[in-house]
Every structure is written in structure tokens, then in C-alpha cells.
Coordinates of C-alpha atoms in Angstrom, one line a residue:
X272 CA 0.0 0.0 0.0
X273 CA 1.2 3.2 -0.9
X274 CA 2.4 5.3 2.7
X275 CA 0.6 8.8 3.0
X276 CA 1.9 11.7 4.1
X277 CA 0.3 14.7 5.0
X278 CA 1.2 18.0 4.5
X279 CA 0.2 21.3 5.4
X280 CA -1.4 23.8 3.0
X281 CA -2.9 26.9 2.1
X282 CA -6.8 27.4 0.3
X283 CA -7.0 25.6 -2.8
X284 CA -7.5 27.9 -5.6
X285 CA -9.0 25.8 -8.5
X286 CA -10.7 22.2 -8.2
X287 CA -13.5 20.7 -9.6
X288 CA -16.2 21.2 -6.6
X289 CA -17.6 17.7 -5.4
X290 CA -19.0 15.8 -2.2
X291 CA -18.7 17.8 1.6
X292 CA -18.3 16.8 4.3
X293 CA -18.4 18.8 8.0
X294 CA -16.1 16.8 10.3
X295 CA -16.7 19.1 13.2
X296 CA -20.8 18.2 13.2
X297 CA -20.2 14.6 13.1
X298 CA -19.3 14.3 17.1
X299 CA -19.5 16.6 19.9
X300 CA -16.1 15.0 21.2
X301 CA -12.2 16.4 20.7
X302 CA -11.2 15.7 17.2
X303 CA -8.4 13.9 17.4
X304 CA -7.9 12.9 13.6
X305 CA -8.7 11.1 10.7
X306 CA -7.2 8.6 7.9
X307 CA -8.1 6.5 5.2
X308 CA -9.1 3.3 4.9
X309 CA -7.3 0.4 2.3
X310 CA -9.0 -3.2 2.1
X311 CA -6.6 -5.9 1.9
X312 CA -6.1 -5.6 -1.6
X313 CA -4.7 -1.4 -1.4
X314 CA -7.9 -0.5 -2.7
X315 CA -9.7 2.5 -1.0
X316 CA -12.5 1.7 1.2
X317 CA -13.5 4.5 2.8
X318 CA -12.3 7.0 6.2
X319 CA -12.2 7.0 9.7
X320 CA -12.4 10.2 11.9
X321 CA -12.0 9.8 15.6
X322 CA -13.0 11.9 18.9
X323 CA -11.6 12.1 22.2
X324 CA -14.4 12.5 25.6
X325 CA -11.0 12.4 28.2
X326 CA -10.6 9.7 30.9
X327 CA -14.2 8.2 31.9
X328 CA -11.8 5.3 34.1
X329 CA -9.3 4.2 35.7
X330 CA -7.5 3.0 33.1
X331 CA -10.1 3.6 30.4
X332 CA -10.6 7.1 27.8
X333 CA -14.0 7.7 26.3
X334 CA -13.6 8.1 22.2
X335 CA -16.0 7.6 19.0
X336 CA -15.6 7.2 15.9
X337 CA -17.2 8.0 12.3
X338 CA -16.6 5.8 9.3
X339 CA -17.4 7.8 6.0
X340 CA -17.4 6.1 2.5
X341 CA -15.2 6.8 -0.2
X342 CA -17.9 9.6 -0.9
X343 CA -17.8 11.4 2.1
X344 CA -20.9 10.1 3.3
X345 CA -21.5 8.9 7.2
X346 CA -22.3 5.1 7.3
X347 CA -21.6 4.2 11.0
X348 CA -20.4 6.1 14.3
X349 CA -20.3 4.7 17.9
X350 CA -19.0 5.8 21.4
X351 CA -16.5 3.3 23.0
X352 CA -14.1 3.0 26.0
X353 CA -10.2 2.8 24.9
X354 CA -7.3 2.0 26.9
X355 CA -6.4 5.6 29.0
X356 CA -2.8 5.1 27.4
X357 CA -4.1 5.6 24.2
X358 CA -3.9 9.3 22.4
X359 CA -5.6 8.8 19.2
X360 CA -5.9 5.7 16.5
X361 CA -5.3 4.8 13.1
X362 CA -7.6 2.9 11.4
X363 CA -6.9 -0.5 8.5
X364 CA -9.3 -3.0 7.0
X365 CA -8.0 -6.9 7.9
X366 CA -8.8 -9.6 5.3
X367 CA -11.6 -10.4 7.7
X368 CA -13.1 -6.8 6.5
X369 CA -13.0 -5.6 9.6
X370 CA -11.8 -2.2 10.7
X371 CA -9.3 -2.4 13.2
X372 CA -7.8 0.7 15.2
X373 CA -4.5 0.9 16.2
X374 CA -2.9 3.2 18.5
X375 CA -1.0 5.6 16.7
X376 CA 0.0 7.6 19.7
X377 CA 0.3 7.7 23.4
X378 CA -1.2 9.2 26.4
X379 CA 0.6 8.7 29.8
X380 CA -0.9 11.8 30.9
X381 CA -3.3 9.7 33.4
X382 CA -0.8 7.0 34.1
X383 CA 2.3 6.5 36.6
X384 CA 5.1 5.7 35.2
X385 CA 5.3 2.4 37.1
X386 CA 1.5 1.4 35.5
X387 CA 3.0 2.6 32.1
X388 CA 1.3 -0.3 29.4
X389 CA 0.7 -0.1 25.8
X390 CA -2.5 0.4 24.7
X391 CA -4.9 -2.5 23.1
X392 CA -6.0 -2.2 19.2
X393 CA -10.1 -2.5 18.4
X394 CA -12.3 -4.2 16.1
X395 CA -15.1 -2.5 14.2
X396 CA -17.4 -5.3 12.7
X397 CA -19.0 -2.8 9.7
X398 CA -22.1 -5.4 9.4
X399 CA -23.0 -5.0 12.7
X400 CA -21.4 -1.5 14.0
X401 CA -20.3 -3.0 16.8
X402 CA -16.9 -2.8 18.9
X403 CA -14.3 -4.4 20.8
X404 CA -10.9 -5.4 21.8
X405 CA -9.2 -6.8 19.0
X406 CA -8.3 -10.3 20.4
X407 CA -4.7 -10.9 20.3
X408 CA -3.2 -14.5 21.5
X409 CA -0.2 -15.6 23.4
X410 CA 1.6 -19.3 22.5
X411 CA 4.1 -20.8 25.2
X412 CA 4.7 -24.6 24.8
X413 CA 1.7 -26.1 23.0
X414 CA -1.1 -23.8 25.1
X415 CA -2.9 -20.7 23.1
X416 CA -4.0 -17.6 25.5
X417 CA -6.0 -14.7 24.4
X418 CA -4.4 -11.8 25.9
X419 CA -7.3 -9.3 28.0
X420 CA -5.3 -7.2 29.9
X421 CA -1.6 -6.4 29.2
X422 CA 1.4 -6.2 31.5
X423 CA 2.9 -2.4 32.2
X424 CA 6.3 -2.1 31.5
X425 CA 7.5 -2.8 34.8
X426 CA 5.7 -6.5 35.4
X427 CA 7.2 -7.1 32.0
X428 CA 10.7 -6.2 32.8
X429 CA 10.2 -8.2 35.9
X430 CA 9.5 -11.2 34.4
X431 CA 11.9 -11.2 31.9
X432 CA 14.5 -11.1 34.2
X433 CA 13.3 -13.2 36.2
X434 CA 12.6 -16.0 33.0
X435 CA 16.3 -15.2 31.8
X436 CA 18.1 -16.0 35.4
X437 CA 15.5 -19.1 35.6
X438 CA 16.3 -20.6 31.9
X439 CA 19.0 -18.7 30.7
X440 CA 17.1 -16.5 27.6
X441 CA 13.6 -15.6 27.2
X442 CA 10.8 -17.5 25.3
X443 CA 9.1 -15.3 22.4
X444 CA 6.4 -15.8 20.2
X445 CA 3.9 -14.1 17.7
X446 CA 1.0 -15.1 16.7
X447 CA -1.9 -14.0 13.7
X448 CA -4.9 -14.8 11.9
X449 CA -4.2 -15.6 8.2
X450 CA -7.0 -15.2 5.7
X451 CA -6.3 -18.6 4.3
X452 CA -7.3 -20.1 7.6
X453 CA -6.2 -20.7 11.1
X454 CA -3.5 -19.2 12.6
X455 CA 0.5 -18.9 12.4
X456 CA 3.0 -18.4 14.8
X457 CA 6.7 -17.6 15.0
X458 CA 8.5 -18.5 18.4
X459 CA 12.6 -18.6 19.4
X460 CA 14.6 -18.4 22.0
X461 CA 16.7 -15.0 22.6
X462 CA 19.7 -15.5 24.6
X463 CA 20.5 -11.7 24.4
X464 CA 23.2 -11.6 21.8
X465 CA 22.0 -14.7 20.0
X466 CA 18.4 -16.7 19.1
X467 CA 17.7 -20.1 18.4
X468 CA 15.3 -23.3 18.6
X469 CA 13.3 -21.2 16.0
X470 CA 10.1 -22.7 14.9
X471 CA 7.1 -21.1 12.0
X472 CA 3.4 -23.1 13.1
X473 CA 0.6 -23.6 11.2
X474 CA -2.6 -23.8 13.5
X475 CA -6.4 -24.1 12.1
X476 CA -9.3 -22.2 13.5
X477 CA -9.1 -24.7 16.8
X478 CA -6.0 -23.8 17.4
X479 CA -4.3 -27.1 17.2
X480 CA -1.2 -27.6 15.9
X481 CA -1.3 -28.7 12.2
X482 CA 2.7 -28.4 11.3
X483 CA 5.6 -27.1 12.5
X484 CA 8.9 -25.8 10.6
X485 CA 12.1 -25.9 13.0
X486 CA 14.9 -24.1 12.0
X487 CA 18.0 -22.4 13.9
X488 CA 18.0 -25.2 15.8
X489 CA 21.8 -24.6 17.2
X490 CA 22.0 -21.2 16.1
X491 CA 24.5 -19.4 18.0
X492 CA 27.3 -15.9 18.0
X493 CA 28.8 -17.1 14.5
X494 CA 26.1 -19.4 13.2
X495 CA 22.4 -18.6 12.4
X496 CA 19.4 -19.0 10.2
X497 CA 16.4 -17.0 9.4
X498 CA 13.4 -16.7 7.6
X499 CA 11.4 -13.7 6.2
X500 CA 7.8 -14.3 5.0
X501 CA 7.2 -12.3 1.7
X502 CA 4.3 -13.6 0.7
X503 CA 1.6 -16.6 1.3
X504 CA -1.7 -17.8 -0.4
X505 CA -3.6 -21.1 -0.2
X506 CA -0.6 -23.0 -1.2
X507 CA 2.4 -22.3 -0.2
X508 CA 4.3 -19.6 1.9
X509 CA 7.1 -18.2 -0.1
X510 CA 10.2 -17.0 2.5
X511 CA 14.0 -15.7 2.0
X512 CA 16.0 -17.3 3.7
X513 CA 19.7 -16.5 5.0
X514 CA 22.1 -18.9 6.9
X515 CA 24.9 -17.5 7.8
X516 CA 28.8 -18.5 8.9
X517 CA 30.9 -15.7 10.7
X518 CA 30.4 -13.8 8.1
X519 CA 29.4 -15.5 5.2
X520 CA 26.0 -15.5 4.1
X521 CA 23.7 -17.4 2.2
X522 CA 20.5 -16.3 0.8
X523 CA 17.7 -18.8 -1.2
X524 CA 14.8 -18.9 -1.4
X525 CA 12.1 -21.3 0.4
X526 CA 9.0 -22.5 -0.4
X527 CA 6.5 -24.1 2.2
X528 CA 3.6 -26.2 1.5
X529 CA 0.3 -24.3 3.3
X530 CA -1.1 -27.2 4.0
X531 CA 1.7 -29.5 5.3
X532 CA 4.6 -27.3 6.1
X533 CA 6.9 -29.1 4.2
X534 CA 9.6 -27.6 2.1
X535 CA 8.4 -27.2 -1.6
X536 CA 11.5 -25.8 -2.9
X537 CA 14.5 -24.4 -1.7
X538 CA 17.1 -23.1 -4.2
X539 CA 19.8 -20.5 -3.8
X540 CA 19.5 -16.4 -4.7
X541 CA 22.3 -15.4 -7.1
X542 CA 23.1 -12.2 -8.9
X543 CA 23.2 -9.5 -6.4
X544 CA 25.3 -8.9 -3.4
X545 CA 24.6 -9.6 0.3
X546 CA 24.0 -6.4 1.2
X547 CA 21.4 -6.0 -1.3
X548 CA 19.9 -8.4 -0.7
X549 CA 19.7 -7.5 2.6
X550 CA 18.2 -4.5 1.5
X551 CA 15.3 -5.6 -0.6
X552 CA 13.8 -7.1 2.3
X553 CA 14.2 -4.2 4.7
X554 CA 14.3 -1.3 1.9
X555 CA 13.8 2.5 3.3
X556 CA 14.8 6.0 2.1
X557 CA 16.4 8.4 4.5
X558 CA 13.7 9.5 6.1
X559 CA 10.6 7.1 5.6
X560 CA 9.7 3.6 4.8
X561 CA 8.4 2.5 1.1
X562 CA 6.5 -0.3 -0.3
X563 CA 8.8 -1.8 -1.9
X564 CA 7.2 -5.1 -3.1
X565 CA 3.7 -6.0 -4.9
X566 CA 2.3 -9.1 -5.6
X567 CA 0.3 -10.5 -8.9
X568 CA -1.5 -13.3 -9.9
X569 CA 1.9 -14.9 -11.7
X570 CA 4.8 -13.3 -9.9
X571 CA 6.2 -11.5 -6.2
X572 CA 8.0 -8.6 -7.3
X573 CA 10.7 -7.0 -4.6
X574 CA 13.2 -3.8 -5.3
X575 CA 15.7 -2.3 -3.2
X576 CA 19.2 -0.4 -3.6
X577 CA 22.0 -2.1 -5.4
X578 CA 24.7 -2.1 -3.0
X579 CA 28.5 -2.9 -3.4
X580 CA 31.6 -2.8 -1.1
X581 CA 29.1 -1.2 1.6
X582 CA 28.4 1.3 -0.8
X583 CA 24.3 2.1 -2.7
X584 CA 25.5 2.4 -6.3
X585 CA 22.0 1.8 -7.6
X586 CA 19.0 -0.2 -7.4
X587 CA 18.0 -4.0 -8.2
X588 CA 15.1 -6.0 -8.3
X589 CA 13.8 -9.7 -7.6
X590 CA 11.0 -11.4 -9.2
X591 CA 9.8 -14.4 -7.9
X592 CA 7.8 -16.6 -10.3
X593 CA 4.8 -18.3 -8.3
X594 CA 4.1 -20.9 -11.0
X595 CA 7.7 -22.2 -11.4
X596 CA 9.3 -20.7 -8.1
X597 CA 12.4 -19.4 -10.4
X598 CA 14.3 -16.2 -9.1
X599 CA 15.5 -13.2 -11.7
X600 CA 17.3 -10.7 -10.5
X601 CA 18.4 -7.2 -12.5
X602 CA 20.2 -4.0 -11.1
X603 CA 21.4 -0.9 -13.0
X604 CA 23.7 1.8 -11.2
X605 CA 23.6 5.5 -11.2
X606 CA 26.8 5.2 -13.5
X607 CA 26.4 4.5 -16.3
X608 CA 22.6 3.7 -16.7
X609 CA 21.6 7.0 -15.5
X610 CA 24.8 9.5 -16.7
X611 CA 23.2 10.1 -20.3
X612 CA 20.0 11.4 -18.6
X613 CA 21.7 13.2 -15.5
X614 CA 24.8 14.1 -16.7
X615 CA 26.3 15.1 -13.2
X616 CA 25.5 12.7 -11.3
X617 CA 28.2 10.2 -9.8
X618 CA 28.6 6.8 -8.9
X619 CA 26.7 6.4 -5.6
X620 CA 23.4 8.9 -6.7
X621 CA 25.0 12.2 -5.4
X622 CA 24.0 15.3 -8.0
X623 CA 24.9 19.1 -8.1
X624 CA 25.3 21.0 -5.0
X625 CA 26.1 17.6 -2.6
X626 CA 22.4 16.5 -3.4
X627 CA 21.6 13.0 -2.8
X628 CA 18.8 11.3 -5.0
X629 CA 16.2 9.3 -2.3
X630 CA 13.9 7.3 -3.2
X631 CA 10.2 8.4 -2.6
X632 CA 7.6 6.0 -3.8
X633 CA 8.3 3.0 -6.4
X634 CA 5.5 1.8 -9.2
X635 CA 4.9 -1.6 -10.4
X636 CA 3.0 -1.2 -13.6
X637 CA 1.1 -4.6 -14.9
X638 CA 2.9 -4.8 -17.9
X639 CA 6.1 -5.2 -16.3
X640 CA 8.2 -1.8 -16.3
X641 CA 9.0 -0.2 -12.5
X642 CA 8.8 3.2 -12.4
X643 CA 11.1 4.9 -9.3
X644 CA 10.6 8.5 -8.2
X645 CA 13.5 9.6 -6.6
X646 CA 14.0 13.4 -4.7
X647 CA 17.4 15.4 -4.4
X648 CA 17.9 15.5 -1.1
X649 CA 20.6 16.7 1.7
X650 CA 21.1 17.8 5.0
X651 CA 22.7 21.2 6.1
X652 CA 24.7 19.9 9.2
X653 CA 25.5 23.5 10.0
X654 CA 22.0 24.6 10.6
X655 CA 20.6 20.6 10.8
X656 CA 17.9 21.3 8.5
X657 CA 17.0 19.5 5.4
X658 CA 16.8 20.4 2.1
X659 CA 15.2 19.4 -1.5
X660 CA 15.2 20.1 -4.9
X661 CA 14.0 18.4 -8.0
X662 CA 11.6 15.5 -8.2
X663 CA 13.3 12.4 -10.8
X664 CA 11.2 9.8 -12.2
X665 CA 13.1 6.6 -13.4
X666 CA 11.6 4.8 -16.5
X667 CA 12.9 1.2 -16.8
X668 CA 11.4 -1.6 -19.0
X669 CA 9.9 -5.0 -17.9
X670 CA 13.7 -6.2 -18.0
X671 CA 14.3 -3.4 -15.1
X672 CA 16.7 -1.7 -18.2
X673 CA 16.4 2.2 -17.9
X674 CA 14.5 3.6 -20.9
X675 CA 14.5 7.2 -19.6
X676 CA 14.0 9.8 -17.0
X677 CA 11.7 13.0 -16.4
X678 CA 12.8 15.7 -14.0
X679 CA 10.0 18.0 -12.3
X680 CA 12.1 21.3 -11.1
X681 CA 11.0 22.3 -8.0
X682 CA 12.2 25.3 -5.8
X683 CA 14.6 24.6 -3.2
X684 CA 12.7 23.8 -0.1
X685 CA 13.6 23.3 3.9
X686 CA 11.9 20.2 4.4
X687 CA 12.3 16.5 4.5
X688 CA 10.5 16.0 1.3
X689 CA 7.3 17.7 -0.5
X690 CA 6.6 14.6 -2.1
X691 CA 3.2 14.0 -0.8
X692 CA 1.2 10.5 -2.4
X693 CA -0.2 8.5 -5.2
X694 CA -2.3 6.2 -6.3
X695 CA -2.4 3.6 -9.2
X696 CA -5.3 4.0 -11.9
X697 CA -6.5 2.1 -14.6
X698 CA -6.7 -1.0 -13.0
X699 CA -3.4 -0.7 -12.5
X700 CA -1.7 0.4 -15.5
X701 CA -1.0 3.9 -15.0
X702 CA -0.2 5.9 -11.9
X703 CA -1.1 9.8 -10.3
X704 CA 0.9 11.2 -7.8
X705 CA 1.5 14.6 -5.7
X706 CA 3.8 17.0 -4.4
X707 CA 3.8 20.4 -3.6
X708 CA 6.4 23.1 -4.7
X709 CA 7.0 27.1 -2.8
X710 CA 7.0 29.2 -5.8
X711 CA 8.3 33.2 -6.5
X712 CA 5.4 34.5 -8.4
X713 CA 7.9 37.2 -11.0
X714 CA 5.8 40.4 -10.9
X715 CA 4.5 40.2 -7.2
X716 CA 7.6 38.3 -5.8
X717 CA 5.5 36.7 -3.3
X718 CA 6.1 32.9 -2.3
X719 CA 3.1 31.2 -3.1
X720 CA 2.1 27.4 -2.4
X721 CA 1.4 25.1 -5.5
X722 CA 0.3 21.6 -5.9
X723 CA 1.6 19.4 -8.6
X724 CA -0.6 16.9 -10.2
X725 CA 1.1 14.2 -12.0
X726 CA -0.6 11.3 -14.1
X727 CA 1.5 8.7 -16.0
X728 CA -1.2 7.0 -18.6
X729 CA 0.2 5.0 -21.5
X730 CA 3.3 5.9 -21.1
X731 CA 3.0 9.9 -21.2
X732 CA 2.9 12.5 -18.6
X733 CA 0.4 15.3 -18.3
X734 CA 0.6 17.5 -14.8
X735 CA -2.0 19.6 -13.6
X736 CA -0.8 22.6 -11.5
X737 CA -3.2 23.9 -8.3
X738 CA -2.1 27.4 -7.3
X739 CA -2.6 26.9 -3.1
X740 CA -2.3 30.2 -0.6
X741 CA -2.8 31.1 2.4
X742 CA -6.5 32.8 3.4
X743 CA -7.6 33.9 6.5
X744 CA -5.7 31.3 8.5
X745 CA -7.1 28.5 6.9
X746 CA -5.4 25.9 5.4
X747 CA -5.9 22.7 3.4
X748 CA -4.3 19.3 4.2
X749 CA -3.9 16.8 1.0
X750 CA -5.0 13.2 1.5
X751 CA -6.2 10.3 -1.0
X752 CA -9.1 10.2 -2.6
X753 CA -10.9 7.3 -5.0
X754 CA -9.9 6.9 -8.1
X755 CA -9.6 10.3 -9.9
X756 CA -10.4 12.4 -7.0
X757 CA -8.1 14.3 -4.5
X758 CA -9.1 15.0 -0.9
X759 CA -8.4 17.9 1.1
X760 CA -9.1 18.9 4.0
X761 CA -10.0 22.4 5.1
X762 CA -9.3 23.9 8.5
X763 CA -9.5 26.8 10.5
X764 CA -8.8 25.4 14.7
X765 CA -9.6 28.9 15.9
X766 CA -13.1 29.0 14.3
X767 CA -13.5 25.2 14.6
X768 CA -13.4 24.9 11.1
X769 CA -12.8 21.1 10.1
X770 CA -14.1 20.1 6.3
X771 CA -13.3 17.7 3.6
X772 CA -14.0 17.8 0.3
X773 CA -13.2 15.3 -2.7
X774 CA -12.0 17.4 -5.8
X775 CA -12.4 16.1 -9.5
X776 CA -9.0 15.5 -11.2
X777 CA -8.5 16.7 -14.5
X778 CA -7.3 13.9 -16.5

């Protein structure tokens, strides 16, 4: 799913009006925010907007919350009581399509710090508007737990300590629902500078034990194996996994029947370095995670930086073929594959000026090609504030070859990024996304707010430019809308001013 990230604006000048919405009538309560909603398959479902009563327990706050369709319109609200740690939530649709809230921030306003605790996700069930703890489990030696009331910090610490003198490490595990049934759950050993006796468990909807995978069984300080789930469906569980030897490593990947837990296919990962490797399954930019992977019906399709001697010198991809388990890999580098269409740019992505080109949002396109959107990017150590330029778009084809690039100028800006979201369209085959840029209008001089609209249908580019200003202390905050629509978000806090609007898009 593609990460939003929300930015503060000024009054949008020039949209296509559309659906309302008045977020400060729909509950008497604090507003506390508001985000959208994705189903399981990244497609938009709706929004959730949330309100805060204050503490109405000991350990419980009073909130409610308002779910609004992808046109703005009210389909369900309800009051409940939420953990007291608990500052406001952010809201997801499981497989299960149920809404779940998450704590996206904390409270410990009301609490000691001695009864410190995290605060419990809940569960919307949409059919029946009804709310609750979202029931989380605990495994330990063959017995499942639901969890009703968690530890605070301190009892925690406590019994950790107390589990490490007894045994000499500390038993974890983690359990979840899957949406092909039942339940899996990873559990190990940690010893403090090492893990082992790890085991991946496949339970049904009883909770009994249907397989188990042991691996790591000896791990220890030079010698280890582990597992990273990319990907499952009602087959098989497709994993990377990594053994390694001092410091040798070994990467393949593993394939685990769903239904028995027994290895399908294991086969070694050639063609890029450790390090990337490494990479493409923990990729992130300087400042902020991205989805780096998307699945289709054929293939698994993972990118991250091309890395060698320690050293980003590009970016590669894996493709991971679900029909015949077979593994491509391809990289290109900043030099050469990018020097004919930024000429001064060196070997590990660096520009003009010390600028450093980080990745922003990545596209996989159905018929293959990736596009990468990159942003020039540094930070001032003397002042420690950042600063970007130019937004670069990376064409490559459906053999990750570059076929071309397309630079957006953009002012130079004191920020982390002003790269803002996007969407895909067309079922998949093009893309939109949205930035802002500060711009010196040439007769007045004045610094004015703009917001960049950028589809990428068949190929081409067309952008749409939104003159945004400040007006009478409002301002407008971007988010996504459905397909062909922008939200935004107007709001004035001293007048209580709090709407959202969806705006046509003009392509």
C-alpha cells in the first residue's frame, strides 16, 4: 500500500467542486484525527475520523468514531471505551473486513510511570457497527492464550529477568490470523546476543497444531538461520531465507507447502550482493519507509538499492515466479545507466550541489516496467535542517533496463520532502501522484504554495498545476481520494473549522 503523508497547506485555488463533508458536526467530542481506509487488496474503502471524551476510568478514555465512504458520506459512528494510554488511533481493513484501530500515539498523561502499558488495538465489525478489543493470543509450549489485559512495563521487565536467570534467555512468540485459515506463529529463543530453537506453526481455526517448521535449531554468536515471509496464499508460503557463517552468508529462497509445512522448494538467490539483498527485504529511504514489493497473480516482485563494497551504487530487483518458483534478478547503477539522462551525477546517486537522489515511492505497472521516483535530497549539518530540490522519475522496461528519465524542477525547499502520495489508476496500468512546490510569483515576488498533479497513462505525462495560498488562516491538508479524485481537508482550529471535500481531477 502506498504510505501517505500529510502535509500542510494553504486554500485551494481551483478544483472541480464535489461531495462535503463537516467533520466538526459529526461528534460533539475532541477531534483527534482522521485517515483513510485500504482493504486488503490497497484498494480505498473509505475513512475514519475519531474523537476524544478524556478519561471516563481508571484505566479507560471515552472516544467515537465515524466511518465515511469513499464519498464522504456517514455510514456508522459509535462511542467506545479505549485504553487511558491511548492518544488517538489509526484505522486499517484486515482480510476479515473488519476495521481495526491501532494506537498511533500515546497518552501517559493519566498514568504512573510504574502502570505505564501499551494500549490495546479495536475491532469494528462494519455489518453489525459493533466494537471491541481486537483479540490478540499468546503461544508458550503447546497452550494458546487470548491476551485481556496487558502487562505495564515494569511487570514485564520483571518477568523477563526473572525467566532469563530461571532458563538462561527468554521464550518469544507471535501469533496471527491468516485469511487462508487458522493461525500462524513464530517463536525462538533469545539469549541476548543470539536466538535459536526457532520454529514457524501452522494452527487451524481450533488452534491445534497442524505443522511445525524448525529451523536455527543450534543457532548461536557465529552461526544462524532466518526466515522472512514475503508472501503466502492457499498453497504455499514463499520465505527468503539467510544462513549465515561468521560472516558469510547465504540467501535462497524457500517455499513451504500451506497445508503441510513441508519444504516445496528451496534453491539458492544469485546475482546481487549480500548487502542488497539484505536491503530488498528491509528497503527504506532516509527519512521514511516505502512499499517496496507488490504481488500478482503470476509473480512477487521486490526492489531495493544495489549495493556494493558497503556502498548504494543503484538499485536492483527480484521477481519471484509463483508458477515455477524461479528467481531473476536485475540492477542498473547511477553510472552509467543513469549519466546520459543526468549528466552530473556520480557513482553512488549524489548530484549538483552535494544532493543526494532518495527514493520516494516506487511503481509496479502490470505490464512489467517499475517506475522509481526519486527526490534530491541533503542535509545542512551546520544549521541541521534538510533540504530538497528536484523530483526524478526513473523509466525502466519489464527487464528493469532504464529507458528514460523525467525531472519536475521544484524550488529549493527546507523540508524532509514535499513529495506527498499516489495512487495507481486504470486498474493498475498507469499511476497519479502529488507533491507540492514554494514558488516566487515574477511580478508580485510573493512565495506562493502550488500543488503538482502528475498522471502517467500509457506511457506519457500530463501535470495539472493547483495554485494553493494562504487565506484567512485556513489551510488545506492533501490526502487520497478514490480513483480520480483528490481529498483535502480544510481547516480553521480557531473557528473550529474542520471540512473535507473530494475534488475532480483533471485527466
Amino acid at each position: 500500500m502506498k504510505k501517505i503523508f500529510l502535509l500542510a497547506f494553504g486554500l485551494v485555488q481551483a478544483l472541480y467542486f464535489s461531495q462535503t463533508q463537516d467533520l466538526a458536526a459529526l461528534a460533539s467530542g475532541e477531534y483527534v484525527g482522521m485517515n483513510a481506509l485500504f482493504d486488503d487488496k490497497d484498494n480505498l474503502y473509505g475513512y475514519v475520523s475519531l474523537y476524544s471524551y478524556g478519561k471516563s476510568g481508571d484505566k479507560t478514555k471515552k472516544f467515537e468514531y465515524v466511518i465515511l465512504d469513499k464519498n464522504l458520506n456517514p455510514v456508522a459512528n459509535k462511542e467506545f471505551e479505549g485504553d487511558i494510554t491511548a492518544g488517538s488511533y489509526l484505522g486499517y481493513v484486515d482480510f476479515r473486513k473488519k476495521i481495526i484501530l491501532r494506537p498511533s500515539s500515546m497518552d501517559y498523561s493519566h498514568v504512573k510511570s510504574s502502570e505505564l502499558f501499551t494500549p490495546r488495538s479495536m475491532e469494528i465489525d462494519p455489518a453489525s457497527n459493533n466494537i471491541r478489543q481486537k483479540a490478540y493470543y499468546d503461544y508458550e509450549n503447546g497452550t494458546f492464550k487470548e491476551i485481556s489485559q496487558p502487562k505495564n512495563w515494569k511487570e514485564s521487565r520483571k518477568e523477563n529477568k526473572e525467566e532469563k536467570k530461571a532458563k538462561g534467555y527468554n521464550y518469544y512468540s507471535t501469533v496471527f490470523e491468516i485469511k487462508e485459515g487458522g493461525f500462524l506463529a513464530l517463536e525462538l529463543h533469545d539469549y541476548g546476543k543470539y536466538v535459536n530453537n526457532n520454529s514457524l506453526i501452522k494452527f487451524d481455526e481450533n488452534k491445534n497444531e497442524v505443522w511445525r517448521y524448525r529451523y536455527n535449531t543450534n543457532g548461536d554468536k557465529k552461526n544462524s538461520e532466518e526466515i522472512t515471509v514475503v508472501e503466502k496464499d492457499d498453497k504455499y508460503i514463499y520465505c527468503i531465507a539467510l544462513k549465515k557463517n561468521d560472516d558469510k552468508k547465504a540467501f535462497s529462497l524457500l517455499v513451504l507447502d500451506m497445508a503441510t509445512g513441508k519444504e516445496v522448494v528451496t534453491k539458492p538467490v544469485s546475482g546481487l550482493s549480500d548487502d542488497t539483498l539484505d536491503n530488498i527485504t528491509s528497503f527504506s529511504s532516509t527519512t521514511r519507509s516505502l512499499d517496496n514489493d507488490k504481488t500478482f497473480d503470476d509473480k512477487i516482485v521486490m526492489l531495493g538499492r544495489n549495493f556494493e563494497n558497503k556502498q548504494g551504487i543503484g538499485f536492483a530487483r527480484m521477481i519471484i515466479d509463483k508458477n515455477t518458483f524461479e528467481v531473476t534478478t536485475n540492477k542498473f547503477n547511477y553510472v552509467p545507466d543513469l549519466s546520459s539522462y543526468i549528466p552530473k551525477i556520480d557513482q553512488f546517486g549524489y548530484v549538483e550541489k552535494n544532493y543526494h537522489l532518495q527514493p520516494r515511492d516506487v511503481f509496479f505497472l502490470k505490464d512489467g516496467s517499475v517506475g522509481i521516483l526519486l527526490e534530491k535530497y541533503k542535509i545542512d549539518f551546520n544549521y541541521g535542517v534538510s533540504k530538497t530540490t528536484d523530483l526524478v522519475y526513473v523509466f525502466t522496461d519489464k527487464d528493469f533496463k532504464v529507458k528514460g528519465t523525467k525531472i519536475f524542477a521544484k524550488e529549493k525547499s527546507l523540508a524532509t520532502s514535499d513529495y506527498l502520495f499516489s495512487q495507481y489508476i486504470n486498474d493498475g496500468n498507469d499511476v497519479v501522484f502529488f507533491y507540492r512546490d514554494l514558488q516566487k510569483d515574477k511580478e508580485t515576488k510573493e512565495k506562493n504554495w502550488k500543488l503538482f498533479i502528475n498522471t502517467l497513462i500509457n506511457g506519457t505525462f500530463k501535470q495539472e498545476i493547483v495554485p494553493i495560498s494562504e487565506k484567512d488562516s485556513y489551510s488545506v491538508i492533501p490526502y487520497v481520494g478514490k480513483e480520480g479524485y483528490i481529498l483535502l481537508r480544510e481547516i480553521n482550529e480557531k473557528e473550529k473549522f474542520n471540512k473535507i471535500r473530494l475534488e475532480r481531477l483533471n485527466y
